[in-house]
Amino acid sequence: MGLTNFPNGVSSFGVPVLPGGFPTPGNVYFVDPANGLDTNNGLSITEAKKTIGSAYAAATSGNNDIIYFIGNATSMTNLSAALTWAKHYTHLIGVCAPTGVANRARIFQLSTATGLSPLMNITATGCIFKNFYIFQGVDDATSLINVQVTGGRNYFENVHFAGGGHATMAINGGASLKLNAAEENLFVNCTVGVDTIDAATGMMGLLFDGEAHRNVFRNCIFRMRAGNSGAGFVEVVDATGIDRDNTFDNCIFINNSTANDMASAFVIPAGMGEPRALLLKDCMFHNVTKLDASDRGVLFGNMNAVTGADGSGVAVELIT
């Protein structure tokens, strides 16, 4: 009889498998915010823990442990303190529809918590993150970074990084995702940003810092509602914010504002040049004036120009 793998990642013979069907020597923990208890051992659905933090505490770094986060209509974890993910090869998988937008396996900042910047800090290497929604949307100007990644060679799929979900947060210095010295991470079918709040000047979807390099965004959507033309999708923090290359492959950048086109989709500082490069392959932009208003010479794409200089990939209305 063959080995059958079920959607919860546990085989019919009790052998845990990673997404994709690869067996893992690690333990499998279940988190059910609606029905679990942190006094449970978390090793089965009926003994699920209530919070991700409790399951994470039980996991062992380097062991390829898997934490399954069960989603439903009321399933969410409210964080009162920042969640630091420092255990290598420890995987977090939401058990919900893999929509990539507002997934129902949800991690929120507690409404009374302050100073959570970042809300989640991923310092580990070699982890898989899939199918969950992490959201900051409280009245707190000290919680500006939603998720920070400093680790390398992690894989993200169908994750919605949703920062700036309150007007107090959607300000200069705020970002849904920050890659700080992060290297060789892959983001697939992810969503970065929200389009329900007017973003002020300096609010970004993605920040690069600390010589972040060789990170790839594939089939991702960047969302924002610019409350000012100075909001942007991507910013390189300073002249050493990136090193070598970072790639956007078949990504869509949507500014859902009806009043403010972005002056520059990418905000790139002075003093940058090759070999540092941001590579855009088959990307499209909505409601932006220019891709790089400062023309720093580090943005490269394969899209044909459709609206003039530095307008390559900008969406235009089709008249039939």
PDB file of N, CA and C in Angstrom, residues 175-241:
ATOM      1  N   ALA A 175       6.319  50.372   6.701  1.00  0.00           N
ATOM      2  CA  ALA A 175       6.432  49.417   5.594  1.00  0.00           C
ATOM      3  C   ALA A 175       5.759  48.113   5.974  1.00  0.00           C
ATOM      4  N   SER A 176       5.213  47.449   4.963  1.00  0.00           N
ATOM      5  CA  SER A 176       4.626  46.123   5.183  1.00  0.00           C
ATOM      6  C   SER A 176       5.689  45.046   5.324  1.00  0.00           C
ATOM      7  N   LEU A 177       6.825  45.238   4.645  1.00  0.00           N
ATOM      8  CA  LEU A 177       7.890  44.237   4.646  1.00  0.00           C
ATOM      9  C   LEU A 177       9.222  44.950   4.546  1.00  0.00           C
ATOM     10  N   LYS A 178      10.178  44.537   5.367  1.00  0.00           N
ATOM     11  CA  LYS A 178      11.533  45.087   5.315  1.00  0.00           C
ATOM     12  C   LYS A 178      12.526  43.944   5.199  1.00  0.00           C
ATOM     13  N   LEU A 179      13.366  44.019   4.170  1.00  0.00           N
ATOM     14  CA  LEU A 179      14.452  43.052   4.012  1.00  0.00           C
ATOM     15  C   LEU A 179      15.740  43.737   4.443  1.00  0.00           C
ATOM     16  N   ASN A 180      16.236  43.359   5.604  1.00  0.00           N
ATOM     17  CA  ASN A 180      17.392  44.001   6.214  1.00  0.00           C
ATOM     18  C   ASN A 180      18.548  43.008   6.249  1.00  0.00           C
ATOM     19  N   ALA A 181      19.475  43.163   5.299  1.00  0.00           N
ATOM     20  CA  ALA A 181      20.595  42.231   5.139  1.00  0.00           C
ATOM     21  C   ALA A 181      20.124  40.836   4.744  1.00  0.00           C
ATOM     22  N   ALA A 182      18.867  40.725   4.363  1.00  0.00           N
ATOM     23  CA  ALA A 182      18.309  39.431   3.962  1.00  0.00           C
ATOM     24  C   ALA A 182      18.886  39.015   2.618  1.00  0.00           C
ATOM     25  N   GLU A 183      19.116  37.720   2.483  1.00  0.00           N
ATOM     26  CA  GLU A 183      19.705  37.237   1.243  1.00  0.00           C
ATOM     27  C   GLU A 183      19.033  35.965   0.773  1.00  0.00           C
ATOM     28  N   GLU A 184      18.830  35.908  -0.536  1.00  0.00           N
ATOM     29  CA  GLU A 184      18.418  34.678  -1.222  1.00  0.00           C
ATOM     30  C   GLU A 184      17.100  34.114  -0.703  1.00  0.00           C
ATOM     31  N   ASN A 185      16.176  35.015  -0.382  1.00  0.00           N
ATOM     32  CA  ASN A 185      14.817  34.606  -0.030  1.00  0.00           C
ATOM     33  C   ASN A 185      13.943  34.627  -1.282  1.00  0.00           C
ATOM     34  N   LEU A 186      12.957  33.749  -1.325  1.00  0.00           N
ATOM     35  CA  LEU A 186      12.051  33.667  -2.462  1.00  0.00           C
ATOM     36  C   LEU A 186      10.622  33.901  -1.991  1.00  0.00           C
ATOM     37  N   PHE A 187       9.932  34.846  -2.650  1.00  0.00           N
ATOM     38  CA  PHE A 187       8.549  35.177  -2.363  1.00  0.00           C
ATOM     39  C   PHE A 187       7.717  34.823  -3.590  1.00  0.00           C
ATOM     40  N   VAL A 188       6.724  33.951  -3.433  1.00  0.00           N
ATOM     41  CA  VAL A 188       5.915  33.470  -4.549  1.00  0.00           C
ATOM     42  C   VAL A 188       4.439  33.708  -4.239  1.00  0.00           C
ATOM     43  N   ASN A 189       3.727  34.353  -5.152  1.00  0.00           N
ATOM     44  CA  ASN A 189       2.287  34.587  -5.012  1.00  0.00           C
ATOM     45  C   ASN A 189       1.930  35.290  -3.703  1.00  0.00           C
ATOM     46  N   CYS A 190       2.793  36.169  -3.266  1.00  0.00           N
ATOM     47  CA  CYS A 190       2.542  36.911  -2.032  1.00  0.00           C
ATOM     48  C   CYS A 190       1.916  38.267  -2.343  1.00  0.00           C
ATOM     49  N   THR A 191       1.301  38.864  -1.330  1.00  0.00           N
ATOM     50  CA  THR A 191       0.780  40.220  -1.416  1.00  0.00           C
ATOM     51  C   THR A 191       1.516  41.083  -0.413  1.00  0.00           C
ATOM     52  N   VAL A 192       1.937  42.266  -0.855  1.00  0.00           N
ATOM     53  CA  VAL A 192       2.654  43.201   0.010  1.00  0.00           C
ATOM     54  C   VAL A 192       1.872  44.504   0.046  1.00  0.00           C
ATOM     55  N   GLY A 193       1.368  44.862   1.228  1.00  0.00           N
ATOM     56  CA  GLY A 193       0.682  46.127   1.387  1.00  0.00           C
ATOM     57  C   GLY A 193      -0.822  45.997   1.493  1.00  0.00           C
ATOM     58  N   VAL A 194      -1.485  47.137   1.762  1.00  0.00           N
ATOM     59  CA  VAL A 194      -2.937  47.218   1.848  1.00  0.00           C
ATOM     60  C   VAL A 194      -3.414  48.404   1.012  1.00  0.00           C
ATOM     61  N   ASP A 195      -4.675  48.366   0.606  1.00  0.00           N
ATOM     62  CA  ASP A 195      -5.235  49.464  -0.179  1.00  0.00           C
ATOM     63  C   ASP A 195      -6.514  50.005   0.453  1.00  0.00           C
ATOM     64  N   THR A 196      -6.592  49.922   1.777  1.00  0.00           N
ATOM     65  CA  THR A 196      -7.772  50.386   2.499  1.00  0.00           C
ATOM     66  C   THR A 196      -7.511  51.666   3.283  1.00  0.00           C
ATOM     67  N   ILE A 197      -6.240  52.103   3.358  1.00  0.00           N
ATOM     68  CA  ILE A 197      -5.851  53.291   4.111  1.00  0.00           C
ATOM     69  C   ILE A 197      -5.053  54.210   3.193  1.00  0.00           C
ATOM     70  N   ASP A 198      -5.287  55.520   3.281  1.00  0.00           N
ATOM     71  CA  ASP A 198      -4.488  56.467   2.518  1.00  0.00           C
ATOM     72  C   ASP A 198      -3.068  56.522   3.084  1.00  0.00           C
ATOM     73  N   ALA A 199      -2.108  56.150   2.256  1.00  0.00           N
ATOM     74  CA  ALA A 199      -0.707  56.117   2.686  1.00  0.00           C
ATOM     75  C   ALA A 199      -0.076  57.498   2.523  1.00  0.00           C
ATOM     76  N   ALA A 200       0.574  57.973   3.576  1.00  0.00           N
ATOM     77  CA  ALA A 200       1.207  59.287   3.547  1.00  0.00           C
ATOM     78  C   ALA A 200       2.557  59.217   2.843  1.00  0.00           C
ATOM     79  N   THR A 201       3.155  60.379   2.600  1.00  0.00           N
ATOM     80  CA  THR A 201       4.500  60.452   2.031  1.00  0.00           C
ATOM     81  C   THR A 201       5.467  59.620   2.855  1.00  0.00           C
ATOM     82  N   GLY A 202       6.246  58.787   2.189  1.00  0.00           N
ATOM     83  CA  GLY A 202       7.248  57.970   2.864  1.00  0.00           C
ATOM     84  C   GLY A 202       6.768  56.600   3.281  1.00  0.00           C
ATOM     85  N   MET A 203       5.461  56.336   3.232  1.00  0.00           N
ATOM     86  CA  MET A 203       4.967  54.988   3.504  1.00  0.00           C
ATOM     87  C   MET A 203       5.299  54.110   2.309  1.00  0.00           C
ATOM     88  N   MET A 204       5.861  52.910   2.582  1.00  0.00           N
ATOM     89  CA  MET A 204       6.299  52.008   1.531  1.00  0.00           C
ATOM     90  C   MET A 204       5.710  50.615   1.715  1.00  0.00           C
ATOM     91  N   GLY A 205       5.603  49.913   0.620  1.00  0.00           N
ATOM     92  CA  GLY A 205       5.263  48.507   0.716  1.00  0.00           C
ATOM     93  C   GLY A 205       6.449  47.691   1.185  1.00  0.00           C
ATOM     94  N   LEU A 206       7.624  47.950   0.573  1.00  0.00           N
ATOM     95  CA  LEU A 206       8.822  47.152   0.807  1.00  0.00           C
ATOM     96  C   LEU A 206      10.015  48.069   1.012  1.00  0.00           C
ATOM     97  N   LEU A 207      10.803  47.777   2.040  1.00  0.00           N
ATOM     98  CA  LEU A 207      12.054  48.479   2.282  1.00  0.00           C
ATOM     99  C   LEU A 207      13.225  47.519   2.111  1.00  0.00           C
ATOM    100  N   PHE A 208      14.284  47.983   1.434  1.00  0.00           N
ATOM    101  CA  PHE A 208      15.550  47.264   1.369  1.00  0.00           C
ATOM    102  C   PHE A 208      16.571  47.989   2.233  1.00  0.00           C
ATOM    103  N   ASP A 209      17.317  47.239   3.028  1.00  0.00           N
ATOM    104  CA  ASP A 209      18.354  47.837   3.861  1.00  0.00           C
ATOM    105  C   ASP A 209      19.445  46.791   4.107  1.00  0.00           C
ATOM    106  N   GLY A 210      20.600  47.260   4.557  1.00  0.00           N
ATOM    107  CA  GLY A 210      21.662  46.364   5.008  1.00  0.00           C
ATOM    108  C   GLY A 210      22.244  45.470   3.942  1.00  0.00           C
ATOM    109  N   GLU A 211      22.349  45.977   2.703  1.00  0.00           N
ATOM    110  CA  GLU A 211      22.907  45.198   1.591  1.00  0.00           C
ATOM    111  C   GLU A 211      22.110  43.924   1.312  1.00  0.00           C
ATOM    112  N   ALA A 212      20.805  44.032   1.362  1.00  0.00           N
ATOM    113  CA  ALA A 212      19.943  42.910   0.983  1.00  0.00           C
ATOM    114  C   ALA A 212      20.238  42.518  -0.463  1.00  0.00           C
ATOM    115  N   HIS A 213      20.314  41.214  -0.725  1.00  0.00           N
ATOM    116  CA  HIS A 213      20.698  40.812  -2.072  1.00  0.00           C
ATOM    117  C   HIS A 213      20.162  39.439  -2.449  1.00  0.00           C
ATOM    118  N   ARG A 214      20.032  39.278  -3.761  1.00  0.00           N
ATOM    119  CA  ARG A 214      19.598  38.034  -4.402  1.00  0.00           C
ATOM    120  C   ARG A 214      18.262  37.534  -3.857  1.00  0.00           C
ATOM    121  N   ASN A 215      17.386  38.453  -3.499  1.00  0.00           N
ATOM    122  CA  ASN A 215      16.019  38.097  -3.134  1.00  0.00           C
ATOM    123  C   ASN A 215      15.156  38.180  -4.386  1.00  0.00           C
ATOM    124  N   VAL A 216      14.159  37.295  -4.481  1.00  0.00           N
ATOM    125  CA  VAL A 216      13.318  37.218  -5.679  1.00  0.00           C
ATOM    126  C   VAL A 216      11.848  37.283  -5.278  1.00  0.00           C
ATOM    127  N   PHE A 217      11.087  38.159  -5.952  1.00  0.00           N
ATOM    128  CA  PHE A 217       9.634  38.222  -5.823  1.00  0.00           C
ATOM    129  C   PHE A 217       9.043  37.728  -7.134  1.00  0.00           C
ATOM    130  N   ARG A 218       8.285  36.661  -7.092  1.00  0.00           N
ATOM    131  CA  ARG A 218       7.744  36.046  -8.300  1.00  0.00           C
ATOM    132  C   ARG A 218       6.222  35.983  -8.217  1.00  0.00           C
ATOM    133  N   ASN A 219       5.554  36.556  -9.210  1.00  0.00           N
ATOM    134  CA  ASN A 219       4.085  36.549  -9.271  1.00  0.00           C
ATOM    135  C   ASN A 219       3.466  37.171  -8.017  1.00  0.00           C
ATOM    136  N   CYS A 220       4.076  38.229  -7.522  1.00  0.00           N
ATOM    137  CA  CYS A 220       3.573  38.903  -6.334  1.00  0.00           C
ATOM    138  C   CYS A 220       2.793  40.158  -6.716  1.00  0.00           C
ATOM    139  N   ILE A 221       1.912  40.584  -5.808  1.00  0.00           N
ATOM    140  CA  ILE A 221       1.141  41.807  -6.004  1.00  0.00           C
ATOM    141  C   ILE A 221       1.471  42.782  -4.879  1.00  0.00           C
ATOM    142  N   PHE A 222       1.802  43.996  -5.272  1.00  0.00           N
ATOM    143  CA  PHE A 222       2.059  45.074  -4.320  1.00  0.00           C
ATOM    144  C   PHE A 222       0.853  46.009  -4.359  1.00  0.00           C
ATOM    145  N   ARG A 223       0.241  46.264  -3.183  1.00  0.00           N
ATOM    146  CA  ARG A 223      -0.972  47.063  -3.112  1.00  0.00           C
ATOM    147  C   ARG A 223      -0.768  48.290  -2.227  1.00  0.00           C
ATOM    148  N   MET A 224      -1.350  49.402  -2.649  1.00  0.00           N
ATOM    149  CA  MET A 224      -1.329  50.615  -1.836  1.00  0.00           C
ATOM    150  C   MET A 224      -2.432  51.547  -2.316  1.00  0.00           C
ATOM    151  N   ARG A 225      -2.886  52.416  -1.405  1.00  0.00           N
ATOM    152  CA  ARG A 225      -3.751  53.530  -1.773  1.00  0.00           C
ATOM    153  C   ARG A 225      -3.028  54.801  -1.353  1.00  0.00           C
ATOM    154  N   ALA A 226      -2.397  55.440  -2.301  1.00  0.00           N
ATOM    155  CA  ALA A 226      -1.556  56.597  -2.000  1.00  0.00           C
ATOM    156  C   ALA A 226      -2.409  57.788  -1.601  1.00  0.00           C
ATOM    157  N   GLY A 227      -2.218  58.255  -0.374  1.00  0.00           N
ATOM    158  CA  GLY A 227      -2.864  59.474   0.057  1.00  0.00           C
ATOM    159  C   GLY A 227      -2.065  60.701  -0.315  1.00  0.00           C
ATOM    160  N   ASN A 228      -0.865  60.462  -0.830  1.00  0.00           N
ATOM    161  CA  ASN A 228       0.035  61.514  -1.268  1.00  0.00           C
ATOM    162  C   ASN A 228       0.926  60.933  -2.344  1.00  0.00           C
ATOM    163  N   SER A 229       1.356  61.751  -3.276  1.00  0.00           N
ATOM    164  CA  SER A 229       2.195  61.247  -4.364  1.00  0.00           C
ATOM    165  C   SER A 229       3.545  60.754  -3.884  1.00  0.00           C
ATOM    166  N   GLY A 230       3.925  61.088  -2.642  1.00  0.00           N
ATOM    167  CA  GLY A 230       5.216  60.672  -2.107  1.00  0.00           C
ATOM    168  C   GLY A 230       5.223  59.289  -1.476  1.00  0.00           C
ATOM    169  N   ALA A 231       4.081  58.604  -1.443  1.00  0.00           N
ATOM    170  CA  ALA A 231       4.085  57.195  -1.035  1.00  0.00           C
ATOM    171  C   ALA A 231       4.698  56.362  -2.154  1.00  0.00           C
ATOM    172  N   GLY A 232       5.212  55.188  -1.831  1.00  0.00           N
ATOM    173  CA  GLY A 232       5.851  54.375  -2.857  1.00  0.00           C
ATOM    174  C   GLY A 232       5.713  52.894  -2.594  1.00  0.00           C
ATOM    175  N   PHE A 233       5.991  52.116  -3.618  1.00  0.00           N
ATOM    176  CA  PHE A 233       5.926  50.667  -3.475  1.00  0.00           C
ATOM    177  C   PHE A 233       7.199  50.094  -2.847  1.00  0.00           C
ATOM    178  N   VAL A 234       8.361  50.594  -3.284  1.00  0.00           N
ATOM    179  CA  VAL A 234       9.650  50.036  -2.857  1.00  0.00           C
ATOM    180  C   VAL A 234      10.618  51.176  -2.581  1.00  0.00           C
ATOM    181  N   GLU A 235      11.350  51.085  -1.480  1.00  0.00           N
ATOM    182  CA  GLU A 235      12.390  52.064  -1.174  1.00  0.00           C
ATOM    183  C   GLU A 235      13.674  51.355  -0.771  1.00  0.00           C
ATOM    184  N   VAL A 236      14.782  51.836  -1.305  1.00  0.00           N
ATOM    185  CA  VAL A 236      16.104  51.434  -0.837  1.00  0.00           C
ATOM    186  C   VAL A 236      16.533  52.484   0.174  1.00  0.00           C
ATOM    187  N   VAL A 237      16.788  52.069   1.400  1.00  0.00           N
ATOM    188  CA  VAL A 237      16.930  53.007   2.512  1.00  0.00           C
ATOM    189  C   VAL A 237      18.118  53.946   2.338  1.00  0.00           C
ATOM    190  N   ASP A 238      19.265  53.395   1.896  1.00  0.00           N
ATOM    191  CA  ASP A 238      20.440  54.239   1.691  1.00  0.00           C
ATOM    192  C   ASP A 238      21.295  53.633   0.591  1.00  0.00           C
ATOM    193  N   ALA A 239      22.455  54.226   0.345  1.00  0.00           N
ATOM    194  CA  ALA A 239      23.286  53.820  -0.792  1.00  0.00           C
ATOM    195  C   ALA A 239      23.810  52.396  -0.677  1.00  0.00           C
ATOM    196  N   THR A 240      23.778  51.821   0.511  1.00  0.00           N
ATOM    197  CA  THR A 240      24.193  50.420   0.693  1.00  0.00           C
ATOM    198  C   THR A 240      23.004  49.553   1.085  1.00  0.00           C
ATOM    199  N   GLY A 241      21.792  49.998   0.752  1.00  0.00           N
ATOM    200  CA  GLY A 241      20.595  49.238   1.107  1.00  0.00           C
ATOM    201  C   GLY A 241      20.483  47.912   0.391  1.00  0.00           C
TER     202      GLY A 241
END
